[in-house]
Amino acid sequence: MDFHQSARRLNILDLPEEILFAIFGILDCPDDPEAPWPGSPYWMRHDIGRLKTMQALRLVCRRFCRHASHLLVPELRVSISPESLYRVDQLTRNPQIAAGVRSLLVSLAYRPAEVADTPSRYKELQKEALQNRIRSLSEVEDDAFLEAFNQGSESGDSLEVDKAERSNLSKAFARFTEISRAWSGWEEKERHDEFQNLLSQSYQEYLRKHKEQKQLLGSGSFVAALAESVSRVPSLSTLALVDNPEMDPGLLGFRANLPLLADYSPEALRQWLTSAHTWYTIENTLGDIPPEQPFDIFTVELLWQLPMALHAVGVHITHFSALLPKMSNFAKLCPQTHQYGNRDPSSTDWSTLAAAFQSLRSSHISTRWDPSIDLPSSKHMSPQNQAYRNGYLSAVLSSPALEDVKVNFKGLTFMVRHQMFIPAGSVFSTTCFPRIRRLSLDGIAFTEEELLRFFDGIGHRIETVHLHRIGVSNGGGWTRPLNILRDKVSGRETSMSIWSA
């Protein structure tokens, strides 16, 4: 018999284990600084194709399942709930899946006591949210019509498809308007009772979930349980703390769930009505509460509790992203060194928090921006609040290995005859960045001397500098600081944009 006829044809399963592992490794998450930041909707779109590939590969055979499993869950998404903690615990107990986790994304969304304990405030909050949804649907409907019109000029098929989408938008608009009218007492009795019952049931569920969150945060069990689970993840590098209740398109997303919106699913609406709120919503809704009765956003403390807890179990974070509060609860940025008593930023030992960030290579710190909200300076520009914010920022930026720094305080700028910026120049002037490559700052005030020291502490590896809305106070100027910065980048191709106030 001819040897070539009897020889079995080799296939991919005959490859050695190390070669198969290398092939599957090509599909792993790239360490690409230009890729969308974990947690953003753009990151989900960026990564959805890779995820579907992983899911398909695992179904091929047992060997493929073994080699692809560690690529299945590159990011753990956690909200403050027992169910979320349980899912993370179960996932990290699987060594193959835990081996591929690179990022931990934690939602800081919360259900405040001021809403949970007051049914009337809860109703007004949800009615306002529903009316905002109606306005948004109206805007999306107009955009969909314009988009369909423009596409229809090139393709008749596009216009027909968008007619169906426009119909769903119109139905959703009518349905949400009907619910809003019922909550205002303007709807006929039968529909009024149906929607009022839905509101009442949702409130009871909201109150229950608030108590769960309060217990998890107040007892410290959320941080402890999450740190224990993450200690089983050998390659975790990214921690992102985001102000997002769902961390996905959501049950009531516009285009992805138009049939659901039009058909009106009570269960979907109930889940939306019981979901946690962003800090932005809480601060804007509860901003009318007198200063002597401040409201608490307990999740602000996670900004220092989680990094310190992860560091304590041996997790070394190299990429960190966090959103800071905008108008209140600044004291909660300050680590508590004792259980009771006032937090004094001047006497706080920030070194333990700084130690948790010593491995950072990239750090992104920001505040939410809304041009329609006027910030009164008395709420966030007092010397003590500045000390809380600057102390936290100093700890986050203390790593000598930082290569990528982005600090966006645009959301904290305000107008008093002229634009005012956050006086955080002292943080940057006392910090050295010997390895930095990419730098982006927005909404920060420096003195000229602070700028001089800051630019002098930047290493010669800098490639990108974006300085937007940077104020130079006390009559200072840019000439001398820019001369130092030019020396740092001379002879190399760099990207630089500076927009001074």
Coordinates of C-alpha atoms in Angstrom, one line a residue:
M1 CA 0.0 0.0 0.0
D2 CA 1.2 3.4 -0.9
F3 CA 2.5 5.3 2.2
H4 CA 0.9 8.5 1.1
Q5 CA -2.5 6.9 0.7
S6 CA -2.4 5.3 4.1
A7 CA -1.1 8.3 6.0
R8 CA -3.7 10.3 8.0
R9 CA -4.1 13.9 7.0
L10 CA -3.0 16.1 9.8
N11 CA -5.3 18.9 11.1
I12 CA -5.2 21.6 13.7
L13 CA -5.9 19.3 16.6
D14 CA -2.6 17.5 15.9
L15 CA -0.6 20.6 16.8
P16 CA 1.3 20.7 20.1
E17 CA -0.3 22.3 23.1
E18 CA 2.1 25.2 23.1
I19 CA 1.3 26.1 19.5
L20 CA -2.4 25.9 20.0
F21 CA -2.1 28.1 23.0
A22 CA -0.1 30.6 21.0
I23 CA -2.7 30.6 18.2
F24 CA -5.6 31.3 20.7
G25 CA -3.4 33.9 22.4
I26 CA -3.6 36.1 19.3
L27 CA -7.3 36.6 20.1
D28 CA -6.5 37.8 23.6
C29 CA -7.3 41.4 24.6
P30 CA -4.5 43.6 23.2
D31 CA -2.7 46.0 25.6
D32 CA -3.4 48.9 23.3
P33 CA -3.6 52.4 24.8
E34 CA -5.6 53.6 21.9
A35 CA -8.3 51.0 22.3
P36 CA -11.5 52.2 24.0
W37 CA -11.3 52.3 27.8
P38 CA -12.9 49.3 29.6
G39 CA -16.5 50.2 30.7
S40 CA -17.3 52.5 27.9
P41 CA -20.0 51.6 25.3
Y42 CA -17.3 52.0 22.6
W43 CA -15.3 49.3 24.4
M44 CA -18.2 46.9 24.2
R45 CA -18.5 47.4 20.4
H46 CA -14.8 47.1 20.1
D47 CA -14.7 43.8 21.8
I48 CA -18.0 42.1 20.8
G49 CA -16.6 40.4 17.8
R50 CA -13.8 38.8 19.8
L51 CA -16.3 37.6 22.4
K52 CA -18.5 35.9 19.8
T53 CA -15.4 34.2 18.3
M54 CA -14.5 32.8 21.8
Q55 CA -18.0 31.5 22.4
A56 CA -18.0 29.7 19.0
L57 CA -14.5 28.2 19.5
R58 CA -15.3 26.7 22.9
L59 CA -18.1 24.7 21.3
V60 CA -15.8 23.0 18.7
C61 CA -14.3 20.3 20.9
R62 CA -12.9 19.7 24.4
R63 CA -9.4 20.9 23.5
F64 CA -10.7 24.1 22.0
C65 CA -12.8 24.6 25.1
R66 CA -9.8 24.3 27.3
H67 CA -7.7 26.7 25.3
A68 CA -10.4 29.3 24.7
S69 CA -12.0 29.4 28.2
H70 CA -9.4 31.8 29.6
L71 CA -10.4 34.3 26.8
L72 CA -14.1 34.2 27.5
V73 CA -14.3 36.7 30.3
P74 CA -11.7 39.4 30.0
E75 CA -13.6 41.8 32.2
L76 CA -15.6 41.2 35.4
R77 CA -18.6 43.6 35.8
V78 CA -19.8 44.1 39.3
S79 CA -22.7 46.1 40.8
I80 CA -23.4 46.5 44.5
S81 CA -25.8 43.5 45.0
P82 CA -25.6 40.0 46.5
E83 CA -26.4 38.5 43.1
S84 CA -23.5 40.3 41.5
L85 CA -21.1 39.2 44.2
Y86 CA -22.3 35.6 43.8
R87 CA -21.6 35.6 40.1
V88 CA -18.1 37.0 40.5
D89 CA -17.4 34.4 43.2
Q90 CA -18.5 31.5 41.0
L91 CA -16.6 32.8 37.9
T92 CA -13.4 33.2 39.8
R93 CA -13.6 29.7 41.3
N94 CA -13.2 28.4 37.7
P95 CA -9.4 28.5 37.2
Q96 CA -9.6 28.5 33.4
I97 CA -11.9 31.4 33.3
A98 CA -10.2 33.3 36.1
A99 CA -6.9 33.0 34.3
G100 CA -8.2 35.3 31.5
V101 CA -9.7 38.1 33.5
R102 CA -7.8 41.4 33.0
S103 CA -10.2 44.1 34.2
L104 CA -12.6 44.7 37.1
L105 CA -15.4 47.2 36.4
V106 CA -17.4 48.3 39.4
S107 CA -20.6 50.3 39.2
L108 CA -20.8 53.0 41.8
A109 CA -24.5 53.5 41.2
Y110 CA -26.5 53.6 44.5
R111 CA -30.1 53.9 45.9
P112 CA -29.9 56.8 48.4
A113 CA -31.8 56.7 51.7
E114 CA -33.3 60.1 50.9
V115 CA -35.2 58.5 48.0
A116 CA -35.8 55.0 49.5
D117 CA -37.3 56.3 52.7
T118 CA -39.6 58.9 51.0
P119 CA -42.2 57.5 48.6
S120 CA -43.2 60.9 47.4
R121 CA -39.6 61.8 46.5
Y122 CA -39.2 58.4 44.8
K123 CA -42.3 59.0 42.7
E124 CA -41.1 62.5 41.6
L125 CA -37.6 61.2 40.8
Q126 CA -39.0 58.4 38.6
K127 CA -41.6 60.6 37.0
E128 CA -38.9 63.1 36.0
A129 CA -36.7 60.2 34.7
L130 CA -39.7 59.0 32.6
Q131 CA -40.3 62.5 31.2
N132 CA -36.6 62.7 30.3
R133 CA -37.0 59.4 28.5
I134 CA -40.0 60.8 26.6
R135 CA -38.0 63.9 25.5
S136 CA -35.1 61.7 24.5
L137 CA -37.4 59.4 22.5
S138 CA -38.8 62.5 20.7
E139 CA -35.3 63.6 19.8
V140 CA -34.3 60.1 18.6
E141 CA -37.4 59.9 16.6
D142 CA -36.5 63.2 14.8
D143 CA -32.9 61.9 14.3
A144 CA -34.2 58.6 12.9
F145 CA -36.4 60.4 10.4
L146 CA -33.6 62.6 9.2
E147 CA -31.3 59.6 8.9
A148 CA -33.9 57.6 7.0
F149 CA -34.5 60.5 4.7
N150 CA -30.8 60.9 3.9
Q151 CA -30.3 57.2 3.5
G152 CA -33.4 56.9 1.4
S153 CA -32.0 59.2 -1.2
E154 CA -29.4 56.6 -1.9
S155 CA -31.4 53.4 -1.1
G156 CA -35.1 52.8 -1.1
D157 CA -34.6 49.8 1.1
S158 CA -33.1 51.9 3.9
L159 CA -36.1 54.1 4.0
E160 CA -38.5 51.1 4.4
V161 CA -36.4 49.7 7.3
D162 CA -36.3 53.0 9.1
K163 CA -40.1 53.4 8.7
A164 CA -40.5 50.4 11.0
E165 CA -38.0 51.8 13.5
R166 CA -39.9 55.2 13.4
S167 CA -43.1 53.3 14.1
N168 CA -41.6 51.6 17.1
L169 CA -40.3 54.9 18.4
S170 CA -43.8 56.5 18.0
K171 CA -45.4 53.6 19.9
A172 CA -42.8 53.9 22.7
F173 CA -43.3 57.6 22.9
A174 CA -47.1 57.1 23.3
R175 CA -46.7 54.4 25.9
F176 CA -44.3 56.3 28.1
T177 CA -46.5 59.4 27.8
E178 CA -49.5 57.3 29.0
I179 CA -47.6 56.1 32.0
S180 CA -46.4 59.6 32.9
R181 CA -50.0 60.9 32.7
A182 CA -51.2 58.1 34.9
W183 CA -48.6 59.0 37.6
S184 CA -49.8 62.6 37.4
G185 CA -53.4 61.5 37.9
W186 CA -54.5 62.6 34.4
E187 CA -55.3 59.2 33.0
E188 CA -58.5 57.2 33.0
K189 CA -59.1 55.1 36.1
E190 CA -58.3 51.6 34.7
R191 CA -55.0 52.6 33.3
H192 CA -54.3 54.9 36.3
D193 CA -54.7 52.0 38.7
E194 CA -52.5 49.7 36.6
F195 CA -49.6 52.1 36.4
Q196 CA -50.0 53.2 40.0
N197 CA -49.7 49.6 41.1
L198 CA -46.6 49.2 39.0
L199 CA -45.1 52.3 40.7
S200 CA -46.0 51.0 44.2
Q201 CA -44.5 47.5 43.6
S202 CA -41.4 49.1 42.1
Y203 CA -41.0 51.3 45.2
Q204 CA -41.1 48.3 47.5
E205 CA -38.5 46.5 45.5
Y206 CA -36.4 49.7 45.4
L207 CA -36.6 50.0 49.2
R208 CA -35.5 46.3 49.6
K209 CA -32.5 46.8 47.3
H210 CA -31.5 50.0 49.1
K211 CA -31.4 48.1 52.4
E212 CA -29.3 45.4 50.7
Q213 CA -26.8 47.9 49.4
K214 CA -26.6 49.7 52.7
Q215 CA -25.9 46.5 54.5
L216 CA -23.2 45.4 52.0
L217 CA -21.4 48.8 52.2
G218 CA -21.9 49.6 55.8
S219 CA -20.6 46.2 57.0
G220 CA -17.7 46.2 54.6
S221 CA -18.8 42.8 53.3
F222 CA -19.0 44.0 49.7
V223 CA -15.3 45.1 49.6
A224 CA -14.2 42.0 51.5
A225 CA -16.1 39.6 49.3
L226 CA -15.0 41.2 46.1
A227 CA -11.3 41.3 47.2
E228 CA -11.5 37.6 48.1
S229 CA -12.9 36.7 44.7
V230 CA -10.4 38.9 42.8
S231 CA -7.5 37.3 44.8
R232 CA -8.1 34.2 42.7
V233 CA -7.5 36.2 39.4
P234 CA -3.8 36.0 38.6
S235 CA -3.6 38.5 35.8
L236 CA -5.9 41.3 36.9
S237 CA -4.4 44.7 35.8
T238 CA -7.3 47.2 35.4
L239 CA -9.7 48.6 38.0
A240 CA -12.4 50.9 36.6
L241 CA -14.9 52.6 39.0
V242 CA -17.8 53.9 36.9
D243 CA -21.0 55.9 37.6
N244 CA -23.2 53.6 35.6
P245 CA -26.2 51.6 36.9
E246 CA -26.3 49.0 34.2
M247 CA -22.9 48.9 32.5
D248 CA -24.6 47.7 29.3
P249 CA -27.0 49.2 26.7
G250 CA -29.8 48.6 29.3
L251 CA -33.3 47.2 29.0
L252 CA -34.6 50.5 27.9
G253 CA -31.9 51.4 25.3
F254 CA -33.2 53.2 22.3
R255 CA -32.4 51.4 19.1
A256 CA -31.4 48.0 20.4
N257 CA -34.8 47.3 22.1
L258 CA -37.4 49.2 20.1
P259 CA -39.8 46.3 20.0
L260 CA -39.6 46.0 23.7
L261 CA -40.3 49.7 24.2
A262 CA -43.3 49.6 21.8
D263 CA -44.8 46.4 23.3
Y264 CA -44.4 47.7 26.9
S265 CA -43.0 44.9 29.1
P266 CA -44.1 45.6 32.8
E267 CA -41.2 43.5 34.0
A268 CA -38.7 45.4 32.0
L269 CA -40.1 48.7 33.2
R270 CA -40.1 47.5 36.8
Q271 CA -36.5 46.6 36.5
W272 CA -35.7 50.1 35.2
L273 CA -37.7 51.7 38.1
T274 CA -35.8 49.7 40.7
S275 CA -32.3 50.2 39.3
A276 CA -29.7 52.2 41.1
H277 CA -29.0 55.9 40.3
T278 CA -25.9 57.6 39.1
W279 CA -24.1 60.1 41.3
Y280 CA -25.1 62.7 38.7
T281 CA -28.8 61.9 39.2
I282 CA -28.5 61.8 43.0
E283 CA -26.7 65.1 43.3
N284 CA -29.0 66.9 40.8
T285 CA -32.2 65.5 42.4
L286 CA -31.2 65.9 46.1
G287 CA -29.3 69.2 45.6
D288 CA -32.2 71.1 47.2
I289 CA -31.6 69.4 50.6
P290 CA -30.4 71.9 53.2
P291 CA -26.6 71.8 53.9
E292 CA -27.3 71.0 57.6
Q293 CA -28.9 67.7 56.4
P294 CA -26.4 66.4 53.8
F295 CA -27.2 63.3 51.9
D296 CA -24.8 60.4 51.7
I297 CA -23.4 58.7 48.6
F298 CA -21.8 55.8 50.4
T299 CA -20.2 54.4 47.2
V300 CA -17.7 57.3 47.1
E301 CA -15.8 55.5 49.8
L302 CA -15.2 52.6 47.3
L303 CA -12.7 54.9 45.5
W304 CA -10.2 54.2 48.3
Q305 CA -11.6 51.1 49.9
L306 CA -11.3 48.9 46.8
P307 CA -7.8 49.8 45.7
M308 CA -6.5 49.3 49.3
A309 CA -8.4 46.0 49.7
L310 CA -7.0 44.7 46.4
H311 CA -3.5 45.8 47.3
A312 CA -3.9 44.0 50.7
V313 CA -4.6 40.6 48.9
G314 CA -1.7 41.0 46.6
V315 CA -3.4 42.4 43.4
H316 CA -1.2 45.0 41.6
I317 CA -3.3 47.3 39.5
T318 CA -1.6 48.9 36.5
H319 CA -4.6 50.7 35.0
F320 CA -7.0 52.8 37.0
S321 CA -10.1 54.8 36.1
A322 CA -12.5 56.6 38.4
L323 CA -15.1 59.2 38.5
L324 CA -15.1 61.7 41.4
P325 CA -18.1 63.3 43.0
K326 CA -19.1 66.7 41.6
M327 CA -21.0 68.7 44.3
S328 CA -20.9 66.8 47.6
N329 CA -19.5 63.9 49.7
F330 CA -15.9 65.0 49.1
A331 CA -14.9 64.0 52.7
K332 CA -15.6 60.4 51.7
L333 CA -12.6 60.5 49.4
C334 CA -10.4 60.7 52.5
P335 CA -9.5 57.2 54.0
Q336 CA -10.7 56.7 57.5
T337 CA -7.9 56.0 59.9
H338 CA -10.3 55.5 62.8
Q339 CA -13.9 54.4 63.0
Y340 CA -15.4 57.5 64.4
G341 CA -14.8 61.2 64.3
N342 CA -14.4 63.8 61.6
R343 CA -12.0 63.2 58.6
D344 CA -9.3 65.8 58.6
P345 CA -7.5 65.8 55.2
S346 CA -4.4 67.6 56.7
S347 CA -3.8 64.9 59.3
T348 CA -4.8 61.9 57.2
D349 CA -2.1 59.4 56.3
W350 CA -2.5 59.1 52.5
S351 CA 0.5 56.7 52.2
T352 CA -1.5 53.5 52.5
L353 CA -3.7 54.6 49.6
A354 CA -0.6 55.7 47.6
A355 CA 1.0 52.3 48.2
A356 CA -2.0 50.7 46.5
F357 CA -1.3 52.7 43.3
Q358 CA 2.5 52.3 43.1
S359 CA 2.2 49.9 40.2
L360 CA 0.0 52.1 38.0
R361 CA 1.0 52.8 34.4
S362 CA -2.1 54.6 33.5
S363 CA -4.6 56.7 35.5
H364 CA -7.8 58.4 34.3
I365 CA -9.6 60.6 36.7
S366 CA -12.7 62.7 35.7
T367 CA -16.0 64.3 36.8
R368 CA -19.2 64.2 34.9
W369 CA -19.8 67.3 32.8
D370 CA -23.2 68.9 32.1
P371 CA -23.3 72.5 30.6
S372 CA -26.8 73.0 31.9
I373 CA -25.8 72.7 35.6
D374 CA -24.4 75.8 37.3
L375 CA -22.1 74.9 40.1
P376 CA -22.1 77.2 43.2
S377 CA -18.5 77.7 44.3
S378 CA -19.4 77.3 47.9
K379 CA -20.2 73.6 47.4
H380 CA -17.0 72.3 45.9
M381 CA -14.4 75.0 46.1
S382 CA -14.0 75.4 49.9
P383 CA -10.4 74.9 51.1
Q384 CA -11.3 71.7 52.9
N385 CA -13.1 70.1 49.9
Q386 CA -10.0 71.1 47.7
A387 CA -7.8 69.3 50.3
Y388 CA -9.9 66.1 50.1
R389 CA -9.8 66.1 46.3
N390 CA -6.1 67.0 46.0
G391 CA -5.1 64.5 48.6
Y392 CA -6.9 61.7 46.7
L393 CA -5.4 62.9 43.4
S394 CA -1.9 63.0 44.8
A395 CA -2.2 59.4 45.9
V396 CA -3.5 58.2 42.5
L397 CA -0.7 60.0 40.7
S398 CA 2.1 58.9 43.0
S399 CA 3.3 56.0 40.9
P400 CA 6.7 56.6 39.3
A401 CA 5.8 54.1 36.5
L402 CA 2.9 56.3 35.2
E403 CA 3.0 56.5 31.4
D404 CA -0.6 57.7 30.7
V405 CA -2.3 60.4 32.8
K406 CA -5.7 61.9 32.1
V407 CA -7.4 64.2 34.6
N408 CA -10.6 65.9 33.4
F409 CA -12.1 68.4 35.8
K410 CA -14.1 70.1 33.1
G411 CA -17.3 69.2 35.0
L412 CA -16.1 71.3 38.0
T413 CA -15.4 74.6 36.2
F414 CA -18.0 77.4 36.7
M415 CA -18.5 81.0 35.9
V416 CA -18.1 83.9 38.3
R417 CA -17.6 86.9 35.9
H418 CA -15.1 84.7 34.2
Q419 CA -14.4 80.9 34.0
M420 CA -13.0 79.4 37.2
F421 CA -10.9 76.3 37.4
I422 CA -10.0 73.7 40.0
P423 CA -6.8 74.8 41.9
A424 CA -5.0 71.4 41.7
G425 CA -1.7 72.7 40.3
S426 CA 0.1 71.9 43.6
V427 CA -0.6 68.2 43.0
F428 CA 1.2 68.2 39.7
S429 CA 4.0 70.5 40.8
T430 CA 5.0 68.2 43.6
T431 CA 4.8 65.0 41.6
C432 CA 7.4 63.7 39.1
F433 CA 6.5 61.8 36.0
P434 CA 9.8 60.4 34.7
R435 CA 8.2 57.8 32.4
I436 CA 5.1 59.6 31.2
R437 CA 4.2 59.3 27.5
R438 CA 0.7 60.7 27.2
L439 CA -0.7 63.6 29.3
S440 CA -4.2 65.1 29.1
L441 CA -5.5 67.7 31.6
D442 CA -8.7 69.7 31.5
G443 CA -10.2 72.4 33.8
I444 CA -7.2 72.9 36.2
A445 CA -5.7 76.1 37.6
F446 CA -1.9 76.5 38.1
T447 CA 0.3 79.3 39.2
E448 CA 3.3 80.0 36.9
E449 CA 5.7 78.5 39.4
E450 CA 3.6 75.4 39.7
L451 CA 3.6 75.0 35.9
L452 CA 7.4 75.4 35.9
R453 CA 7.9 72.7 38.5
F454 CA 5.3 70.4 36.8
F455 CA 7.0 70.6 33.4
D456 CA 10.4 70.2 34.9
G457 CA 9.3 66.9 36.5
I458 CA 8.2 65.5 33.2
G459 CA 10.6 63.0 31.6
H460 CA 11.9 63.1 28.1
R461 CA 9.7 60.2 26.9
I462 CA 6.6 62.4 26.5
E463 CA 4.8 61.9 23.2
T464 CA 1.4 63.5 23.6
V465 CA 0.4 66.6 25.6
H466 CA -3.2 67.9 25.6
L467 CA -3.8 70.8 28.0
H468 CA -7.3 72.2 27.7
R469 CA -8.9 75.0 29.8
I470 CA -5.8 75.4 31.9
G471 CA -5.8 78.6 33.9
V472 CA -2.7 80.5 35.0
S473 CA -3.5 82.4 38.2
N474 CA -1.9 85.4 40.0
G475 CA -0.9 87.1 36.8
G476 CA 1.4 84.3 35.6
G477 CA 2.3 83.5 32.1
W478 CA 3.1 80.6 29.7
T479 CA 6.4 81.7 28.2
R480 CA 8.9 80.2 30.7
P481 CA 6.9 76.9 31.3
L482 CA 6.5 76.4 27.5
N483 CA 10.2 76.8 27.0
I484 CA 10.8 73.9 29.5
L485 CA 8.2 71.8 27.7
R486 CA 9.7 72.4 24.3
D487 CA 13.1 71.2 25.6
K488 CA 11.5 68.0 26.7
V489 CA 10.1 67.2 23.2
S490 CA 12.8 68.7 21.0
G491 CA 14.1 66.5 18.2
R492 CA 11.1 64.1 18.4
E493 CA 7.7 63.8 16.7
T494 CA 5.1 64.7 19.3
S495 CA 1.4 65.7 19.4
M496 CA 0.7 68.9 21.5
S497 CA -2.3 71.0 22.0
I498 CA -2.7 73.8 24.6
W499 CA -5.8 75.8 25.2
S500 CA -5.3 78.3 27.9
A501 CA -8.2 80.3 29.6

